């Protein structure tokens, strides 16, 4: 009746598995009596303890039940048979190789001060020891929040109490948290053209988004106000992909708008550190700390893999944050938080940014030199901020042509129109040159494509 | 006209700040002409370059504009004056000290094999070097996913291709991702009583939740089906706080239910490693990998601060995951992922779990010994799984009385009814004894309270 082969190791588990399988497939029917432990043990040539252990496990899981002084019976466990298909996992597409990629890319890894970072990590490991295992409050480690506050003061002129700073696992997690704080019922305005990932993240989190056109001064003020949005997600210091810088008058109008309706501006300061000439621009948070949420990350300044970012919350949102998340833990390991805090406090972070800035100045200079001698008529639009600028071609040149000719020269590039969330006229003929992942050697070796 | 004191360092920045402040407060009016660089420099006793730099910054930020061959003029920047209040940050409430806390707590830190963990981290640091800076795919590091797959096979008998495993920054992040994968328009059933954090997380992410009563066999099957929920979030191995184990027949009925309507079961296996006697129970994922999402974390097994968890996705959800998140990065640093992968591969993780299990067996034994000699009439309900059980008192004893008397004896404890999401009858008079944070010494020293 039970022709099980229990010759291998772990006899009890094998027996349990076979019996369970027989119940699930219906070979053992509901209500059927199982043989006594003794007789099954004799049948199978195993000890009574083995059978007992298997029966116990089946009992615990509800495959069989026992009746006192009678024995073990099969429970009614009717699974509908279904073929379980484990399809072959999708193959990773091969990554194309370009002579220059102006679409993707982050700082060359060799610029990261890895040896001093490793040293910091080792010192955190030995200094903090088992404290690293303690629960980290959801808003982040106090030391890192203080370090960020003093960095913001030095680098951006923002004076903020560390208690309003929240550390998160990258920008997208922070956007999600903002949504939970401000409300999913609110309307969120995003820049068009813009980073698709921002509106996607809001949408994935269930918010309604409205794309608002970006003009030379950033998100268009009239359109933003007409949209009726409660929250404006903008990058006033250096918009991607247009490179627009929002003038003070527009900033103030948008602040007045959200202030009147009790809304918020999410000031996404994602690449303000890379204003290569002159001081970083004054941010909006300082103009109105009660209605601006300041967001920045370390993905551009340190490494894309460093999933850490922070936001500065207005006081009333901070109170709501404490209510909603006070009992949860930070998603960022304490280890990384402590190491980064020490890197900022010791000045290493700012030295690294300066090094990066110098490096990118060189890359930008090499690209500009190439463009100066470029035979194709064009205009370079560069506000001097961030790690991208645009190159505009005469109206007759189509976006398709720009990208095709570039690709033929080994150059991966996108056009402004590729970043449109909804179709808009007037964004044609402009290549977006994002040089964050371009090495100096690649910039010097660049051969610009013929476009006609 | 400009009585600025520029005697300090950084004259340009001071001048810029003063001028900006005067524009913002209206002392400098829109359209007003600024003095020429030369005359202002002479007035203030600074160099022309200093004034030029300040004017350039104000120009870049849009506070002033220039007219060729005429000079600099003030832009219209009208901010509505608002008092910015930075309220005093809320004080942290003092943490009460208990002789025994059966509400909060995780494994005593001294049980964590910190020195071997530190050794692993050091080895990852030197072996992986700058590779640690590479972008980690959103589903997690391949090595860790393979290690989890082989662990699941050894410890839980789950055979799964690593490609279906997604690493996340703790359980709550994973719940949020599940919601984005399955849909916010779906109805989510949660256990009542249960972990409040689960329904809170779903609600924060914008999902509709329906609490379903938990009976002796876990989430009530009839009620679950009657709820019309598309997704059932359950802990079949060991429900919190009731300690219920779901029998096979109920599991199969729920699987058949979600399979018919194209829904899912979220199998939250949060403490299955702590079945202190016998093998861990067979999980539901193995019964139906197409409609069960298996979720587990390392918070209970390693440390609460170790914000790492994982889920096993059904193939069709994995495809959707790749579509939605294929271009994003993992929220968990590569460093921790690599160290944990090595810990699992080297057997250290399972050795640690065994050590913890032995330890908790001792704690549980000490508590049981106390309860055996307890003068107050009671029944212990313990399925042998997980790190909590319940103690039920006669009907006359109120929950308030249990907690008050316990507190008087220095014991922090909650009752089943405290974990009800919506009021339900029949859950009174039961103390939930969560001993995950209780040391052996505290268990041995425990003086049970008089309750009458």
PDB file of N, CA, C and O in Angstrom, chain A residues 12 16 57 61 76 78 80 87 89 114 129 133-134 163-164 180 184 197 204-206 248-249 252 256 259 279-282 305 307 328 330 335-336, chain B residues 12 57 61 76 78 80 87 89 114 129 133-134 163-164 180 184 197 204-206 248-249 252 256 259 279-282 305 307 328 330 335-336:
ATOM      1  N   UNK A  12      12.340  10.378   7.945  1.00  0.00           N
ATOM      2  CA  UNK A  12      11.065  10.934   8.398  1.00  0.00           C
ATOM      3  C   UNK A  12      10.543  11.972   7.402  1.00  0.00           C
ATOM      4  O   UNK A  12       9.357  12.000   7.064  1.00  0.00           O
ATOM      5  N   UNK A  16       7.134  11.829   5.327  1.00  0.00           N
ATOM      6  CA  UNK A  16       6.173  12.929   5.457  1.00  0.00           C
ATOM      7  C   UNK A  16       5.820  13.502   4.079  1.00  0.00           C
ATOM      8  O   UNK A  16       4.665  13.698   3.741  1.00  0.00           O
ATOM      9  N   UNK A  57       4.213  15.776  12.060  1.00  0.00           N
ATOM     10  CA  UNK A  57       4.325  16.920  11.154  1.00  0.00           C
ATOM     11  C   UNK A  57       3.029  17.063  10.322  1.00  0.00           C
ATOM     12  O   UNK A  57       2.504  18.155  10.142  1.00  0.00           O
ATOM     13  N   UNK A  61       0.352  20.205  10.384  1.00  0.00           N
ATOM     14  CA  UNK A  61       0.002  20.950   9.184  1.00  0.00           C
ATOM     15  C   UNK A  61      -1.438  20.706   8.749  1.00  0.00           C
ATOM     16  O   UNK A  61      -1.908  21.306   7.782  1.00  0.00           O
ATOM     17  N   UNK A  76      -9.780  16.366   4.712  1.00  0.00           N
ATOM     18  CA  UNK A  76     -10.266  16.742   3.380  1.00  0.00           C
ATOM     19  C   UNK A  76      -9.417  17.903   2.877  1.00  0.00           C
ATOM     20  O   UNK A  76      -9.539  19.018   3.364  1.00  0.00           O
ATOM     21  N   UNK A  78      -8.588  19.323  -0.669  1.00  0.00           N
ATOM     22  CA  UNK A  78      -8.808  19.150  -2.109  1.00  0.00           C
ATOM     23  C   UNK A  78      -8.200  20.283  -2.880  1.00  0.00           C
ATOM     24  O   UNK A  78      -8.786  21.353  -2.992  1.00  0.00           O
ATOM     25  N   UNK A  80      -7.160  21.891  -6.369  1.00  0.00           N
ATOM     26  CA  UNK A  80      -7.457  21.713  -7.785  1.00  0.00           C
ATOM     27  C   UNK A  80      -6.137  21.556  -8.508  1.00  0.00           C
ATOM     28  O   UNK A  80      -5.298  22.446  -8.456  1.00  0.00           O
ATOM     29  N   UNK A  87       8.340  29.278 -16.161  1.00  0.00           N
ATOM     30  CA  UNK A  87       8.892  29.643 -17.468  1.00  0.00           C
ATOM     31  C   UNK A  87      10.349  30.065 -17.337  1.00  0.00           C
ATOM     32  O   UNK A  87      10.800  30.466 -16.271  1.00  0.00           O
ATOM     33  N   UNK A  89      13.347  32.249 -17.208  1.00  0.00           N
ATOM     34  CA  UNK A  89      13.435  33.686 -16.917  1.00  0.00           C
ATOM     35  C   UNK A  89      13.882  34.457 -18.154  1.00  0.00           C
ATOM     36  O   UNK A  89      14.688  33.956 -18.942  1.00  0.00           O
ATOM     37  N   UNK A 114      37.461  55.614  -3.144  1.00  0.00           N
ATOM     38  CA  UNK A 114      37.075  54.344  -2.545  1.00  0.00           C
ATOM     39  C   UNK A 114      37.921  53.977  -1.341  1.00  0.00           C
ATOM     40  O   UNK A 114      37.415  53.465  -0.342  1.00  0.00           O
ATOM     41  N   UNK A 129      30.693  49.009  16.517  1.00  0.00           N
ATOM     42  CA  UNK A 129      30.492  47.624  16.919  1.00  0.00           C
ATOM     43  C   UNK A 129      29.031  47.243  16.896  1.00  0.00           C
ATOM     44  O   UNK A 129      28.301  47.530  15.947  1.00  0.00           O
ATOM     45  N   UNK A 133      23.719  47.309  15.249  1.00  0.00           N
ATOM     46  CA  UNK A 133      22.549  46.433  15.153  1.00  0.00           C
ATOM     47  C   UNK A 133      21.304  47.074  15.731  1.00  0.00           C
ATOM     48  O   UNK A 133      20.217  46.514  15.673  1.00  0.00           O
ATOM     49  N   UNK A 134      21.473  48.237  16.333  1.00  0.00           N
ATOM     50  CA  UNK A 134      20.306  48.854  16.950  1.00  0.00           C
ATOM     51  C   UNK A 134      19.340  49.364  15.893  1.00  0.00           C
ATOM     52  O   UNK A 134      19.746  49.718  14.791  1.00  0.00           O
ATOM     53  N   UNK A 163      16.256  68.104  13.022  1.00  0.00           N
ATOM     54  CA  UNK A 163      15.053  67.316  13.300  1.00  0.00           C
ATOM     55  C   UNK A 163      14.099  67.296  12.112  1.00  0.00           C
ATOM     56  O   UNK A 163      13.245  66.426  12.020  1.00  0.00           O
ATOM     57  N   UNK A 164      14.234  68.250  11.185  1.00  0.00           N
ATOM     58  CA  UNK A 164      13.329  68.271  10.030  1.00  0.00           C
ATOM     59  C   UNK A 164      13.872  67.487   8.846  1.00  0.00           C
ATOM     60  O   UNK A 164      13.254  67.449   7.791  1.00  0.00           O
ATOM     61  N   UNK A 180       2.607  59.977   0.784  1.00  0.00           N
ATOM     62  CA  UNK A 180       1.873  59.490   1.949  1.00  0.00           C
ATOM     63  C   UNK A 180       1.660  60.614   2.958  1.00  0.00           C
ATOM     64  O   UNK A 180       0.661  60.634   3.673  1.00  0.00           O
ATOM     65  N   UNK A 184      -2.721  61.209  -1.124  1.00  0.00           N
ATOM     66  CA  UNK A 184      -2.853  60.638  -2.454  1.00  0.00           C
ATOM     67  C   UNK A 184      -3.985  61.312  -3.223  1.00  0.00           C
ATOM     68  O   UNK A 184      -4.081  61.200  -4.440  1.00  0.00           O
ATOM     69  N   UNK A 197      10.732  59.138 -14.666  1.00  0.00           N
ATOM     70  CA  UNK A 197      10.682  58.343 -13.447  1.00  0.00           C
ATOM     71  C   UNK A 197       9.906  59.052 -12.323  1.00  0.00           C
ATOM     72  O   UNK A 197       9.341  58.408 -11.448  1.00  0.00           O
ATOM     73  N   UNK A 204       2.724  55.201  -9.814  1.00  0.00           N
ATOM     74  CA  UNK A 204       2.802  53.878  -9.194  1.00  0.00           C
ATOM     75  C   UNK A 204       2.284  53.920  -7.769  1.00  0.00           C
ATOM     76  O   UNK A 204       1.732  52.953  -7.258  1.00  0.00           O
ATOM     77  N   UNK A 205       2.482  55.046  -7.119  1.00  0.00           N
ATOM     78  CA  UNK A 205       2.028  55.182  -5.742  1.00  0.00           C
ATOM     79  C   UNK A 205       0.592  55.673  -5.669  1.00  0.00           C
ATOM     80  O   UNK A 205       0.095  55.971  -4.585  1.00  0.00           O
ATOM     81  N   UNK A 206      -0.040  55.776  -6.826  1.00  0.00           N
ATOM     82  CA  UNK A 206      -1.476  56.034  -6.831  1.00  0.00           C
ATOM     83  C   UNK A 206      -1.882  57.491  -6.851  1.00  0.00           C
ATOM     84  O   UNK A 206      -3.031  57.811  -6.550  1.00  0.00           O
ATOM     85  N   UNK A 248      13.881  84.245 -10.028  1.00  0.00           N
ATOM     86  CA  UNK A 248      13.324  84.517  -8.704  1.00  0.00           C
ATOM     87  C   UNK A 248      11.846  84.881  -8.765  1.00  0.00           C
ATOM     88  O   UNK A 248      11.057  84.448  -7.924  1.00  0.00           O
ATOM     89  N   UNK A 249      11.451  85.665  -9.787  1.00  0.00           N
ATOM     90  CA  UNK A 249      10.048  86.100  -9.836  1.00  0.00           C
ATOM     91  C   UNK A 249       9.122  84.900  -9.975  1.00  0.00           C
ATOM     92  O   UNK A 249       8.079  84.823  -9.327  1.00  0.00           O
ATOM     93  N   UNK A 252       8.882  82.949  -6.692  1.00  0.00           N
ATOM     94  CA  UNK A 252       8.043  83.591  -5.685  1.00  0.00           C
ATOM     95  C   UNK A 252       6.575  83.442  -6.051  1.00  0.00           C
ATOM     96  O   UNK A 252       5.726  83.194  -5.187  1.00  0.00           O
ATOM     97  N   UNK A 256       3.893  81.698  -3.667  1.00  0.00           N
ATOM     98  CA  UNK A 256       2.657  82.356  -3.250  1.00  0.00           C
ATOM     99  C   UNK A 256       1.438  81.503  -3.607  1.00  0.00           C
ATOM    100  O   UNK A 256       0.482  81.405  -2.835  1.00  0.00           O
ATOM    101  N   UNK A 259       1.233  78.492  -1.250  1.00  0.00           N
ATOM    102  CA  UNK A 259       0.968  78.955   0.104  1.00  0.00           C
ATOM    103  C   UNK A 259      -0.515  79.285   0.276  1.00  0.00           C
ATOM    104  O   UNK A 259      -1.132  78.946   1.288  1.00  0.00           O
ATOM    105  N   UNK A 279      28.553  80.351  -7.665  1.00  0.00           N
ATOM    106  CA  UNK A 279      27.985  79.700  -6.486  1.00  0.00           C
ATOM    107  C   UNK A 279      26.718  78.952  -6.866  1.00  0.00           C
ATOM    108  O   UNK A 279      26.036  79.336  -7.815  1.00  0.00           O
ATOM    109  N   UNK A 280      26.340  77.916  -6.124  1.00  0.00           N
ATOM    110  CA  UNK A 280      25.037  77.303  -6.359  1.00  0.00           C
ATOM    111  C   UNK A 280      23.944  78.352  -6.180  1.00  0.00           C
ATOM    112  O   UNK A 280      24.100  79.293  -5.403  1.00  0.00           O
ATOM    113  N   UNK A 281      22.843  78.163  -6.895  1.00  0.00           N
ATOM    114  CA  UNK A 281      21.757  79.132  -6.796  1.00  0.00           C
ATOM    115  C   UNK A 281      21.013  78.980  -5.475  1.00  0.00           C
ATOM    116  O   UNK A 281      20.898  77.886  -4.937  1.00  0.00           O
ATOM    117  N   UNK A 282      20.538  80.088  -4.994  1.00  0.00           N
ATOM    118  CA  UNK A 282      19.710  80.094  -3.790  1.00  0.00           C
ATOM    119  C   UNK A 282      18.518  79.153  -4.015  1.00  0.00           C
ATOM    120  O   UNK A 282      17.925  79.127  -5.079  1.00  0.00           O
ATOM    121  N   UNK A 305      24.916  53.689  -6.862  1.00  0.00           N
ATOM    122  CA  UNK A 305      24.556  52.546  -6.020  1.00  0.00           C
ATOM    123  C   UNK A 305      24.342  52.975  -4.567  1.00  0.00           C
ATOM    124  O   UNK A 305      23.848  52.215  -3.760  1.00  0.00           O
ATOM    125  N   UNK A 307      22.299  54.252  -2.294  1.00  0.00           N
ATOM    126  CA  UNK A 307      20.884  54.566  -2.279  1.00  0.00           C
ATOM    127  C   UNK A 307      20.543  55.376  -1.045  1.00  0.00           C
ATOM    128  O   UNK A 307      19.902  54.897  -0.131  1.00  0.00           O
ATOM    129  N   UNK A 328       8.217  53.078  12.787  1.00  0.00           N
ATOM    130  CA  UNK A 328       8.898  52.231  11.809  1.00  0.00           C
ATOM    131  C   UNK A 328      10.403  52.481  11.854  1.00  0.00           C
ATOM    132  O   UNK A 328      10.874  53.364  12.563  1.00  0.00           O
ATOM    133  N   UNK A 330      14.222  52.967   9.757  1.00  0.00           N
ATOM    134  CA  UNK A 330      14.793  53.497   8.522  1.00  0.00           C
ATOM    135  C   UNK A 330      15.115  52.354   7.568  1.00  0.00           C
ATOM    136  O   UNK A 330      15.535  51.279   7.987  1.00  0.00           O
ATOM    137  N   UNK A 335      24.962  51.342   9.170  1.00  0.00           N
ATOM    138  CA  UNK A 335      26.351  51.292   8.765  1.00  0.00           C
ATOM    139  C   UNK A 335      26.670  52.374   7.730  1.00  0.00           C
ATOM    140  O   UNK A 335      27.572  53.196   7.923  1.00  0.00           O
ATOM    141  N   UNK A 336      25.916  52.399   6.637  1.00  0.00           N
ATOM    142  CA  UNK A 336      26.136  53.386   5.579  1.00  0.00           C
ATOM    143  C   UNK A 336      25.863  54.795   6.094  1.00  0.00           C
ATOM    144  O   UNK A 336      26.527  55.753   5.707  1.00  0.00           O
TER     145      UNK A 336
ATOM    146  N   UNK B  12      31.669  89.284  -1.457  1.00  0.00           N
ATOM    147  CA  UNK B  12      30.708  89.184  -2.556  1.00  0.00           C
ATOM    148  C   UNK B  12      29.417  88.532  -2.085  1.00  0.00           C
ATOM    149  O   UNK B  12      28.314  88.958  -2.402  1.00  0.00           O
ATOM    150  N   UNK B  57      25.479  86.795  -9.703  1.00  0.00           N
ATOM    151  CA  UNK B  57      24.681  85.791  -8.994  1.00  0.00           C
ATOM    152  C   UNK B  57      23.207  86.217  -8.958  1.00  0.00           C
ATOM    153  O   UNK B  57      22.303  85.413  -9.187  1.00  0.00           O
ATOM    154  N   UNK B  61      20.015  84.288 -10.716  1.00  0.00           N
ATOM    155  CA  UNK B  61      18.851  83.856  -9.956  1.00  0.00           C
ATOM    156  C   UNK B  61      17.603  84.644 -10.306  1.00  0.00           C
ATOM    157  O   UNK B  61      16.523  84.380  -9.787  1.00  0.00           O
ATOM    158  N   UNK B  76      10.631  92.134 -10.705  1.00  0.00           N
ATOM    159  CA  UNK B  76       9.442  92.104  -9.850  1.00  0.00           C
ATOM    160  C   UNK B  76       9.417  90.771  -9.113  1.00  0.00           C
ATOM    161  O   UNK B  76       9.173  89.730  -9.708  1.00  0.00           O
ATOM    162  N   UNK B  78       7.722  89.539  -5.797  1.00  0.00           N
ATOM    163  CA  UNK B  78       6.866  89.915  -4.672  1.00  0.00           C
ATOM    164  C   UNK B  78       6.542  88.724  -3.812  1.00  0.00           C
ATOM    165  O   UNK B  78       5.649  87.943  -4.129  1.00  0.00           O
ATOM    166  N   UNK B  80       4.951  87.273  -0.467  1.00  0.00           N
ATOM    167  CA  UNK B  80       4.052  87.683   0.597  1.00  0.00           C
ATOM    168  C   UNK B  80       4.771  87.406   1.904  1.00  0.00           C
ATOM    169  O   UNK B  80       5.107  86.268   2.182  1.00  0.00           O
ATOM    170  N   UNK B  87       9.162  75.711  14.910  1.00  0.00           N
ATOM    171  CA  UNK B  87       8.778  75.316  16.263  1.00  0.00           C
ATOM    172  C   UNK B  87       9.816  74.373  16.862  1.00  0.00           C
ATOM    173  O   UNK B  87      10.567  73.722  16.151  1.00  0.00           O
ATOM    174  N   UNK B  89      11.393  71.266  18.059  1.00  0.00           N
ATOM    175  CA  UNK B  89      11.094  69.881  17.694  1.00  0.00           C
ATOM    176  C   UNK B  89      10.514  69.123  18.879  1.00  0.00           C
ATOM    177  O   UNK B  89      10.900  69.373  20.020  1.00  0.00           O
ATOM    178  N   UNK B 114      28.465  39.098  15.953  1.00  0.00           N
ATOM    179  CA  UNK B 114      28.941  40.348  15.382  1.00  0.00           C
ATOM    180  C   UNK B 114      30.351  40.240  14.828  1.00  0.00           C
ATOM    181  O   UNK B 114      30.656  40.801  13.773  1.00  0.00           O
ATOM    182  N   UNK B 129      35.748  45.598  -3.548  1.00  0.00           N
ATOM    183  CA  UNK B 129      36.319  46.905  -3.849  1.00  0.00           C
ATOM    184  C   UNK B 129      35.317  47.805  -4.545  1.00  0.00           C
ATOM    185  O   UNK B 129      34.164  47.913  -4.128  1.00  0.00           O
ATOM    186  N   UNK B 133      30.354  49.903  -5.867  1.00  0.00           N
ATOM    187  CA  UNK B 133      29.738  51.165  -6.295  1.00  0.00           C
ATOM    188  C   UNK B 133      28.839  50.983  -7.506  1.00  0.00           C
ATOM    189  O   UNK B 133      28.179  51.910  -7.938  1.00  0.00           O
ATOM    190  N   UNK B 134      28.835  49.779  -8.043  1.00  0.00           N
ATOM    191  CA  UNK B 134      28.011  49.585  -9.244  1.00  0.00           C
ATOM    192  C   UNK B 134      26.534  49.582  -8.888  1.00  0.00           C
ATOM    193  O   UNK B 134      26.142  49.226  -7.789  1.00  0.00           O
ATOM    194  N   UNK B 163      15.652  33.806 -10.035  1.00  0.00           N
ATOM    195  CA  UNK B 163      15.158  34.951 -10.814  1.00  0.00           C
ATOM    196  C   UNK B 163      13.817  35.457 -10.278  1.00  0.00           C
ATOM    197  O   UNK B 163      13.448  36.586 -10.549  1.00  0.00           O
ATOM    198  N   UNK B 164      13.087  34.636  -9.523  1.00  0.00           N
ATOM    199  CA  UNK B 164      11.793  35.079  -9.005  1.00  0.00           C
ATOM    200  C   UNK B 164      11.904  35.727  -7.631  1.00  0.00           C
ATOM    201  O   UNK B 164      10.908  36.122  -7.037  1.00  0.00           O
ATOM    202  N   UNK B 180       1.909  47.735  -5.749  1.00  0.00           N
ATOM    203  CA  UNK B 180       2.125  48.330  -7.064  1.00  0.00           C
ATOM    204  C   UNK B 180       2.047  47.266  -8.151  1.00  0.00           C
ATOM    205  O   UNK B 180       1.634  47.546  -9.274  1.00  0.00           O
ATOM    206  N   UNK B 184      -3.661  48.787  -6.999  1.00  0.00           N
ATOM    207  CA  UNK B 184      -4.227  49.514  -5.882  1.00  0.00           C
ATOM    208  C   UNK B 184      -5.757  49.409  -5.875  1.00  0.00           C
ATOM    209  O   UNK B 184      -6.400  49.679  -4.875  1.00  0.00           O
ATOM    210  N   UNK B 197       0.570  47.173  11.655  1.00  0.00           N
ATOM    211  CA  UNK B 197       1.454  47.789  10.666  1.00  0.00           C
ATOM    212  C   UNK B 197       1.162  47.298   9.240  1.00  0.00           C
ATOM    213  O   UNK B 197       1.409  48.010   8.281  1.00  0.00           O
ATOM    214  N   UNK B 204      -1.676  53.252   3.824  1.00  0.00           N
ATOM    215  CA  UNK B 204      -0.792  54.379   3.481  1.00  0.00           C
ATOM    216  C   UNK B 204      -0.473  54.382   1.997  1.00  0.00           C
ATOM    217  O   UNK B 204      -0.289  55.424   1.384  1.00  0.00           O
ATOM    218  N   UNK B 205      -0.399  53.192   1.416  1.00  0.00           N
ATOM    219  CA  UNK B 205      -0.092  53.087  -0.002  1.00  0.00           C
ATOM    220  C   UNK B 205      -1.354  53.168  -0.855  1.00  0.00           C
ATOM    221  O   UNK B 205      -1.302  52.947  -2.060  1.00  0.00           O
ATOM    222  N   UNK B 206      -2.486  53.434  -0.193  1.00  0.00           N
ATOM    223  CA  UNK B 206      -3.686  53.733  -0.957  1.00  0.00           C
ATOM    224  C   UNK B 206      -4.567  52.546  -1.305  1.00  0.00           C
ATOM    225  O   UNK B 206      -5.419  52.644  -2.183  1.00  0.00           O
ATOM    226  N   UNK B 248      -4.014  22.402   6.667  1.00  0.00           N
ATOM    227  CA  UNK B 248      -3.863  22.216   5.223  1.00  0.00           C
ATOM    228  C   UNK B 248      -5.185  22.432   4.483  1.00  0.00           C
ATOM    229  O   UNK B 248      -5.209  23.038   3.410  1.00  0.00           O
ATOM    230  N   UNK B 249      -6.295  21.971   5.053  1.00  0.00           N
ATOM    231  CA  UNK B 249      -7.570  22.085   4.336  1.00  0.00           C
ATOM    232  C   UNK B 249      -7.920  23.551   4.108  1.00  0.00           C
ATOM    233  O   UNK B 249      -8.373  23.939   3.026  1.00  0.00           O
ATOM    234  N   UNK B 252      -5.675  25.080   1.402  1.00  0.00           N
ATOM    235  CA  UNK B 252      -6.052  24.685   0.045  1.00  0.00           C
ATOM    236  C   UNK B 252      -7.324  25.409  -0.386  1.00  0.00           C
ATOM    237  O   UNK B 252      -7.442  25.857  -1.531  1.00  0.00           O
ATOM    238  N   UNK B 256      -7.522  27.752  -3.608  1.00  0.00           N
ATOM    239  CA  UNK B 256      -8.512  27.556  -4.675  1.00  0.00           C
ATOM    240  C   UNK B 256      -9.311  28.837  -4.907  1.00  0.00           C
ATOM    241  O   UNK B 256      -9.625  29.192  -6.042  1.00  0.00           O
ATOM    242  N   UNK B 259      -7.124  31.422  -6.693  1.00  0.00           N
ATOM    243  CA  UNK B 259      -6.808  30.940  -8.034  1.00  0.00           C
ATOM    244  C   UNK B 259      -8.001  31.166  -8.974  1.00  0.00           C
ATOM    245  O   UNK B 259      -7.829  31.594 -10.115  1.00  0.00           O
ATOM    246  N   UNK B 279      10.026  20.245  12.542  1.00  0.00           N
ATOM    247  CA  UNK B 279      10.434  20.940  11.319  1.00  0.00           C
ATOM    248  C   UNK B 279       9.533  22.156  11.087  1.00  0.00           C
ATOM    249  O   UNK B 279       8.380  22.153  11.508  1.00  0.00           O
ATOM    250  N   UNK B 280      10.012  23.146  10.387  1.00  0.00           N
ATOM    251  CA  UNK B 280       9.103  24.221   9.997  1.00  0.00           C
ATOM    252  C   UNK B 280       7.955  23.644   9.170  1.00  0.00           C
ATOM    253  O   UNK B 280       8.117  22.633   8.493  1.00  0.00           O
ATOM    254  N   UNK B 281       6.821  24.304   9.238  1.00  0.00           N
ATOM    255  CA  UNK B 281       5.661  23.802   8.493  1.00  0.00           C
ATOM    256  C   UNK B 281       5.821  24.077   7.006  1.00  0.00           C
ATOM    257  O   UNK B 281       6.409  25.070   6.603  1.00  0.00           O
ATOM    258  N   UNK B 282       5.282  23.168   6.231  1.00  0.00           N
ATOM    259  CA  UNK B 282       5.243  23.345   4.781  1.00  0.00           C
ATOM    260  C   UNK B 282       4.564  24.672   4.463  1.00  0.00           C
ATOM    261  O   UNK B 282       3.574  25.034   5.063  1.00  0.00           O
ATOM    262  N   UNK B 305      17.592  46.002  12.880  1.00  0.00           N
ATOM    263  CA  UNK B 305      18.177  47.088  12.095  1.00  0.00           C
ATOM    264  C   UNK B 305      18.590  46.617  10.707  1.00  0.00           C
ATOM    265  O   UNK B 305      18.920  47.417   9.850  1.00  0.00           O
ATOM    266  N   UNK B 307      17.698  45.979   7.596  1.00  0.00           N
ATOM    267  CA  UNK B 307      16.482  46.207   6.822  1.00  0.00           C
ATOM    268  C   UNK B 307      16.560  45.451   5.517  1.00  0.00           C
ATOM    269  O   UNK B 307      16.739  46.035   4.461  1.00  0.00           O
ATOM    270  N   UNK B 328      14.981  50.681 -12.353  1.00  0.00           N
ATOM    271  CA  UNK B 328      15.319  51.315 -11.081  1.00  0.00           C
ATOM    272  C   UNK B 328      16.413  50.516 -10.366  1.00  0.00           C
ATOM    273  O   UNK B 328      16.803  49.452 -10.817  1.00  0.00           O
ATOM    274  N   UNK B 330      18.090  48.874  -6.666  1.00  0.00           N
ATOM    275  CA  UNK B 330      17.707  48.305  -5.382  1.00  0.00           C
ATOM    276  C   UNK B 330      17.883  49.340  -4.275  1.00  0.00           C
ATOM    277  O   UNK B 330      18.826  50.128  -4.299  1.00  0.00           O
ATOM    278  N   UNK B 335      26.700  46.394  -0.468  1.00  0.00           N
ATOM    279  CA  UNK B 335      27.581  45.957   0.594  1.00  0.00           C
ATOM    280  C   UNK B 335      26.895  44.949   1.521  1.00  0.00           C
ATOM    281  O   UNK B 335      27.386  43.842   1.742  1.00  0.00           O
ATOM    282  N   UNK B 336      25.744  45.330   2.072  1.00  0.00           N
ATOM    283  CA  UNK B 336      25.001  44.449   2.962  1.00  0.00           C
ATOM    284  C   UNK B 336      24.523  43.194   2.223  1.00  0.00           C
ATOM    285  O   UNK B 336      24.479  42.114   2.790  1.00  0.00           O
TER     286      UNK B 336
END
